[in-house]
GROMACS .gro file of C-alpha atoms in nm:
model
  256
    1MET     CA    1   8.729   9.647   1.762
    2LEU     CA    2   9.030   9.810   1.925
    3THR     CA    3   9.369   9.875   1.769
    4VAL     CA    4   9.672   9.947   1.986
    5ALA     CA    5   9.931  10.092   1.750
    6GLY     CA    6  10.125  10.394   1.627
    7SER     CA    7  10.009  10.678   1.406
    8ASP     CA    8  10.122  10.714   1.044
    9SER     CA    9  10.094  11.080   0.946
   10GLY     CA   10  10.085  10.975   0.580
   11GLY     CA   11   9.769  10.773   0.640
   12GLY     CA   12   9.887  10.449   0.481
   13ALA     CA   13   9.973  10.231   0.779
   14GLY     CA   14   9.935  10.219   1.156
   15ILE     CA   15   9.623  10.348   1.331
   16GLN     CA   16   9.499  10.511   1.012
   17ALA     CA   17   9.517  10.189   0.809
   18ASP     CA   18   9.356   9.995   1.093
   19LEU     CA   19   9.056  10.227   1.121
   20LYS     CA   20   9.002  10.232   0.744
   21THR     CA   21   9.012   9.852   0.737
   22MET     CA   22   8.761   9.823   1.022
   23LEU     CA   23   8.524  10.055   0.837
   24ALA     CA   24   8.556   9.842   0.523
   25PHE     CA   25   8.452   9.537   0.729
   26GLY     CA   26   8.158   9.712   0.893
   27VAL     CA   27   8.320   9.715   1.236
   28HIS     CA   28   8.326  10.009   1.478
   29GLY     CA   29   8.692  10.105   1.515
   30MET     CA   30   8.852  10.234   1.837
   31SER     CA   31   9.216  10.316   1.900
   32VAL     CA   32   9.489  10.335   2.160
   33LEU     CA   33   9.774  10.546   2.029
   34THR     CA   34  10.120  10.422   2.130
   35ALA     CA   35  10.344  10.650   1.924
   36VAL     CA   36  10.339  10.936   1.677
   37THR     CA   37  10.547  10.915   1.362
   38ALA     CA   38  10.639  11.174   1.102
   39GLN     CA   39  10.599  10.953   0.798
   40ASN     CA   40  10.529  10.977   0.427
   41SER     CA   41  10.578  10.773   0.110
   42LEU     CA   42  10.957  10.805   0.143
   43GLY     CA   43  10.997  10.672   0.495
   44VAL     CA   44  10.978  10.744   0.868
   45HIS     CA   45  11.133  11.080   0.951
   46GLY     CA   46  11.075  11.072   1.325
   47ALA     CA   47  10.897  10.875   1.596
   48TRP     CA   48  10.786  10.976   1.945
   49GLU     CA   49  10.660  10.720   2.193
   50LEU     CA   50  10.368  10.806   2.421
   51PRO     CA   51  10.404  10.758   2.798
   52VAL     CA   52  10.291  10.424   2.935
   53GLU     CA   53  10.032  10.596   3.154
   54ALA     CA   54   9.875  10.757   2.845
   55VAL     CA   55   9.853  10.421   2.669
   56ARG     CA   56   9.705  10.254   2.976
   57ALA     CA   57   9.450  10.533   3.024
   58GLN     CA   58   9.332  10.514   2.663
   59TYR     CA   59   9.292  10.138   2.686
   60ARG     CA   60   9.100  10.142   3.012
   61ALA     CA   61   8.873  10.426   2.894
   62VAL     CA   62   8.763  10.222   2.592
   63VAL     CA   63   8.748   9.872   2.739
   64ASP     CA   64   8.585   9.963   3.071
   65ASP     CA   65   8.304  10.161   2.909
   66ILE     CA   66   8.245  10.045   2.551
   67GLY     CA   67   8.401   9.699   2.565
   68VAL     CA   68   8.578   9.515   2.283
   69GLN     CA   69   8.511   9.207   2.072
   70ALA     CA   70   8.866   9.190   1.931
   71VAL     CA   71   9.200   9.366   1.982
   72LYS     CA   72   9.484   9.416   1.735
   73THR     CA   73   9.832   9.530   1.837
   74GLY     CA   74  10.083   9.697   1.608
   75MET     CA   75  10.376   9.928   1.677
   76LEU     CA   76  10.472   9.914   2.047
   77SER     CA   77  10.834  10.031   2.008
   78SER     CA   78  10.972   9.980   2.362
   79ALA     CA   79  11.003   9.713   2.629
   80GLU     CA   80  10.795   9.926   2.866
   81LEU     CA   81  10.507   9.955   2.620
   82VAL     CA   82  10.519   9.586   2.533
   83ALA     CA   83  10.498   9.493   2.902
   84ALA     CA   84  10.214   9.736   2.970
   85VAL     CA   85  10.006   9.625   2.671
   86ALA     CA   86  10.064   9.256   2.748
   87GLU     CA   87   9.937   9.318   3.101
   88LEU     CA   88   9.625   9.493   2.968
   89LEU     CA   89   9.556   9.213   2.720
   90ALA     CA   90   9.584   8.951   2.994
   91GLY     CA   91   9.282   9.109   3.164
   92THR     CA   92   9.071   9.138   2.848
   93ASP     CA   93   8.835   8.862   2.740
   94ALA     CA   94   8.857   8.902   2.362
   95PRO     CA   95   9.058   8.749   2.077
   96VAL     CA   96   9.388   8.924   2.009
   97VAL     CA   97   9.577   8.962   1.681
   98VAL     CA   98   9.943   9.049   1.738
   99ASP     CA   99  10.128   9.209   1.448
  100PRO     CA  100  10.485   9.216   1.587
  101VAL     CA  101  10.588   9.528   1.397
  102GLY     CA  102  10.967   9.544   1.377
  103VAL     CA  103  11.049   9.761   1.076
  104SER     CA  104  10.858   9.987   0.841
  105LYS     CA  105  10.801   9.921   0.471
  106HIS     CA  106  11.105  10.143   0.406
  107GLY     CA  107  11.331   9.954   0.649
  108ASP     CA  108  11.305  10.199   0.937
  109PRO     CA  109  11.328  10.029   1.282
  110LEU     CA  110  11.005  10.053   1.483
  111LEU     CA  111  11.086   9.818   1.772
  112ALA     CA  112  11.376   9.856   2.014
  113ALA     CA  113  11.607   9.557   2.046
  114SER     CA  114  11.542   9.560   2.420
  115ALA     CA  115  11.171   9.496   2.353
  116LEU     CA  116  11.220   9.171   2.161
  117ASP     CA  117  11.227   8.950   2.469
  118GLY     CA  118  10.903   9.102   2.594
  119VAL     CA  119  10.737   9.036   2.258
  120ARG     CA  120  10.851   8.673   2.276
  121THR     CA  121  10.764   8.601   2.639
  122ARG     CA  122  10.468   8.832   2.713
  123LEU     CA  123  10.299   8.954   2.396
  124LEU     CA  124  10.299   8.648   2.171
  125PRO     CA  125  10.158   8.420   2.445
  126ALA     CA  126   9.855   8.653   2.460
  127ALA     CA  127   9.788   8.622   2.086
  128THR     CA  128   9.502   8.435   1.930
  129VAL     CA  129   9.681   8.492   1.598
  130ALA     CA  130  10.035   8.622   1.546
  131THR     CA  131  10.105   8.768   1.200
  132PRO     CA  132  10.481   8.816   1.145
  133ASN     CA  133  10.634   8.872   0.805
  134LEU     CA  134  10.961   8.698   0.723
  135ASP     CA  135  11.180   8.983   0.850
  136GLU     CA  136  10.995   8.975   1.181
  137VAL     CA  137  11.024   8.595   1.199
  138ALA     CA  138  11.401   8.629   1.162
  139GLN     CA  139  11.410   8.909   1.421
  140LEU     CA  140  11.212   8.708   1.677
  141THR     CA  141  11.330   8.352   1.615
  142GLY     CA  142  11.647   8.364   1.408
  143VAL     CA  143  11.483   8.145   1.141
  144GLN     CA  144  11.566   8.261   0.789
  145VAL     CA  145  11.311   8.164   0.524
  146GLU     CA  146  11.441   8.145   0.169
  147ASP     CA  147  11.155   7.962  -0.001
  148GLU     CA  148  10.804   7.833   0.057
  149THR     CA  149  10.922   7.516   0.229
  150GLY     CA  150  11.070   7.726   0.508
  151LEU     CA  151  10.733   7.868   0.613
  152ARG     CA  152  10.649   7.556   0.814
  153ARG     CA  153  10.974   7.581   1.010
  154ALA     CA  154  10.910   7.950   1.074
  155ALA     CA  155  10.560   7.879   1.199
  156GLY     CA  156  10.689   7.616   1.438
  157ALA     CA  157  10.942   7.857   1.583
  158VAL     CA  158  10.677   8.127   1.635
  159LEU     CA  159  10.428   7.885   1.791
  160GLU     CA  160  10.687   7.791   2.052
  161PHE     CA  161  10.632   8.134   2.206
  162GLY     CA  162  10.269   8.054   2.277
  163PRO     CA  163  10.023   8.209   2.029
  164ARG     CA  164   9.727   7.986   1.945
  165TRP     CA  165   9.778   8.038   1.572
  166ALA     CA  166  10.067   8.164   1.361
  167LEU     CA  167  10.016   8.328   1.024
  168ILE     CA  168  10.353   8.340   0.849
  169LYS     CA  169  10.332   8.588   0.563
  170GLY     CA  170  10.541   8.488   0.263
  171GLY     CA  171  10.488   8.801   0.059
  172HIS     CA  172  10.862   8.872   0.050
  173LEU     CA  173  10.930   8.547  -0.136
  174PRO     CA  174  10.931   8.529  -0.518
  175GLY     CA  175  10.631   8.392  -0.702
  176ASP     CA  176  10.275   8.391  -0.574
  177ALA     CA  177  10.201   8.555  -0.240
  178VAL     CA  178  10.182   8.247  -0.016
  179ASP     CA  179  10.100   8.254   0.357
  180LEU     CA  180  10.083   7.967   0.605
  181LEU     CA  181   9.826   7.964   0.885
  182THR     CA  182   9.871   7.689   1.144
  183ASP     CA  183   9.807   7.605   1.506
  184GLY     CA  184  10.063   7.325   1.498
  185ALA     CA  185   9.802   7.059   1.424
  186GLU     CA  186   9.628   7.182   1.111
  187GLU     CA  187   9.766   7.384   0.822
  188HIS     CA  188   9.600   7.624   0.582
  189TRP     CA  189   9.797   7.753   0.283
  190LEU     CA  190   9.668   8.079   0.142
  191ARG     CA  191   9.773   8.170  -0.210
  192ALA     CA  192   9.711   8.479  -0.418
  193PRO     CA  193   9.859   8.609  -0.742
  194ARG     CA  194  10.138   8.862  -0.704
  195HIS     CA  195  10.036   9.200  -0.845
  196ASP     CA  196  10.293   9.411  -1.026
  197ASN     CA  197  10.239   9.711  -0.801
  198ARG     CA  198  10.498   9.860  -0.569
  199HIS     CA  199  10.245  10.069  -0.379
  200THR     CA  200  10.204   9.835  -0.083
  201HIS     CA  201  10.250  10.063   0.218
  202GLY     CA  202  10.037   9.943   0.510
  203THR     CA  203   9.996   9.583   0.396
  204GLY     CA  204  10.082   9.422   0.730
  205CYS     CA  205   9.867   9.657   0.939
  206THR     CA  206   9.577   9.611   0.700
  207TYR     CA  207   9.602   9.230   0.698
  208ALA     CA  208   9.612   9.205   1.079
  209SER     CA  209   9.324   9.450   1.120
  210ALA     CA  210   9.115   9.263   0.866
  211ILE     CA  211   9.168   8.940   1.062
  212ALA     CA  212   9.072   9.108   1.389
  213SER     CA  213   8.764   9.257   1.223
  214GLY     CA  214   8.651   8.910   1.120
  215LEU     CA  215   8.706   8.779   1.473
  216ALA     CA  216   8.506   9.072   1.612
  217ARG     CA  217   8.220   8.973   1.382
  218GLY     CA  218   8.223   8.620   1.521
  219GLN     CA  219   8.417   8.435   1.252
  220CYS     CA  220   8.653   8.154   1.346
  221VAL     CA  221   9.024   8.209   1.291
  222VAL     CA  222   9.040   8.025   0.959
  223GLU     CA  223   8.738   8.210   0.818
  224ALA     CA  224   8.871   8.545   0.937
  225VAL     CA  225   9.216   8.490   0.786
  226ARG     CA  226   9.078   8.374   0.451
  227ALA     CA  227   8.852   8.680   0.427
  228ALA     CA  228   9.141   8.905   0.528
  229LYS     CA  229   9.369   8.751   0.264
  230GLU     CA  230   9.110   8.822  -0.006
  231TYR     CA  231   9.068   9.180   0.115
  232VAL     CA  232   9.437   9.264   0.142
  233THR     CA  233   9.507   9.110  -0.199
  234GLY     CA  234   9.251   9.344  -0.353
  235ALA     CA  235   9.389   9.638  -0.157
  236ILE     CA  236   9.738   9.568  -0.295
  237ALA     CA  237   9.607   9.531  -0.650
  238HIS     CA  238   9.446   9.875  -0.622
  239GLY     CA  239   9.735  10.042  -0.437
  240PHE     CA  240   9.799  10.387  -0.575
  241PRO     CA  241  10.087  10.638  -0.598
  242LEU     CA  242  10.086  10.915  -0.340
  243GLY     CA  243  10.402  11.120  -0.301
  244ALA     CA  244  10.735  11.032  -0.453
  245GLY     CA  245  10.788  10.692  -0.291
  246ILE     CA  246  10.584  10.385  -0.200
  247GLY     CA  247  10.213  10.462  -0.197
  248PRO     CA  248   9.947  10.298   0.020
  249VAL     CA  249   9.721  10.005  -0.047
  250ASP     CA  250   9.360  10.102  -0.124
  251HIS     CA  251   9.150  10.028   0.183
  252GLY     CA  252   8.831  10.129   0.003
  253TRP     CA  253   8.883   9.923  -0.312
  254ARG     CA  254   8.557   9.735  -0.265
  255PHE     CA  255   8.365  10.062  -0.283
  256SER     CA  256   8.538  10.201  -0.592
   0.00000   0.00000   0.00000
């Protein structure tokens, strides 16, 4: 499985979270680095985008030799990177999970405003599954979700951009952690108890990578998302304090 995303120097999110998740699912992880961040439990202290030619070269080196059975995208940061990655995905015969990363756990912007149109018109149409949280739904569609009933409206707005499936993550709502997976015809509501644990850094990256890992192993979308929901719920429950701020989820909780 291949992840196309940014690096988190603190090890809780981004490429690092993706590779740990792939290992937990028994999948060989490969990576295309799009950006380097100086990041810890307190926030993002700097971000440096890699040149498009470096991203393209990494992708081609992996796909043309080793091949891929699933691709996951994360932080792409600029319109140029979004366009380049969308072009690469269009020529790759593998399921794609698009995590349209807009802001970090600490509220730091990770996607330029100029890149939003490219995400809508080029990246989301390439997605087998799109996995926005509610902030990213609002950023991409303008739909504000205040309660569980709004998840269906959010999913409809995301599906209009062309992904085969939309997974709208309702973790920011009060009560149980409820997500809606739909392709516009069938709906699957995924519920999990909310754990009283603030150490949730890397949740979105981990969830998307877990889904892609399931797809790489041959699961259908519904099976892959259900398994990923179970895994990320456990990872949140076992999240641990590192540093003075928000610690990471525990990617190895099943082995503890």
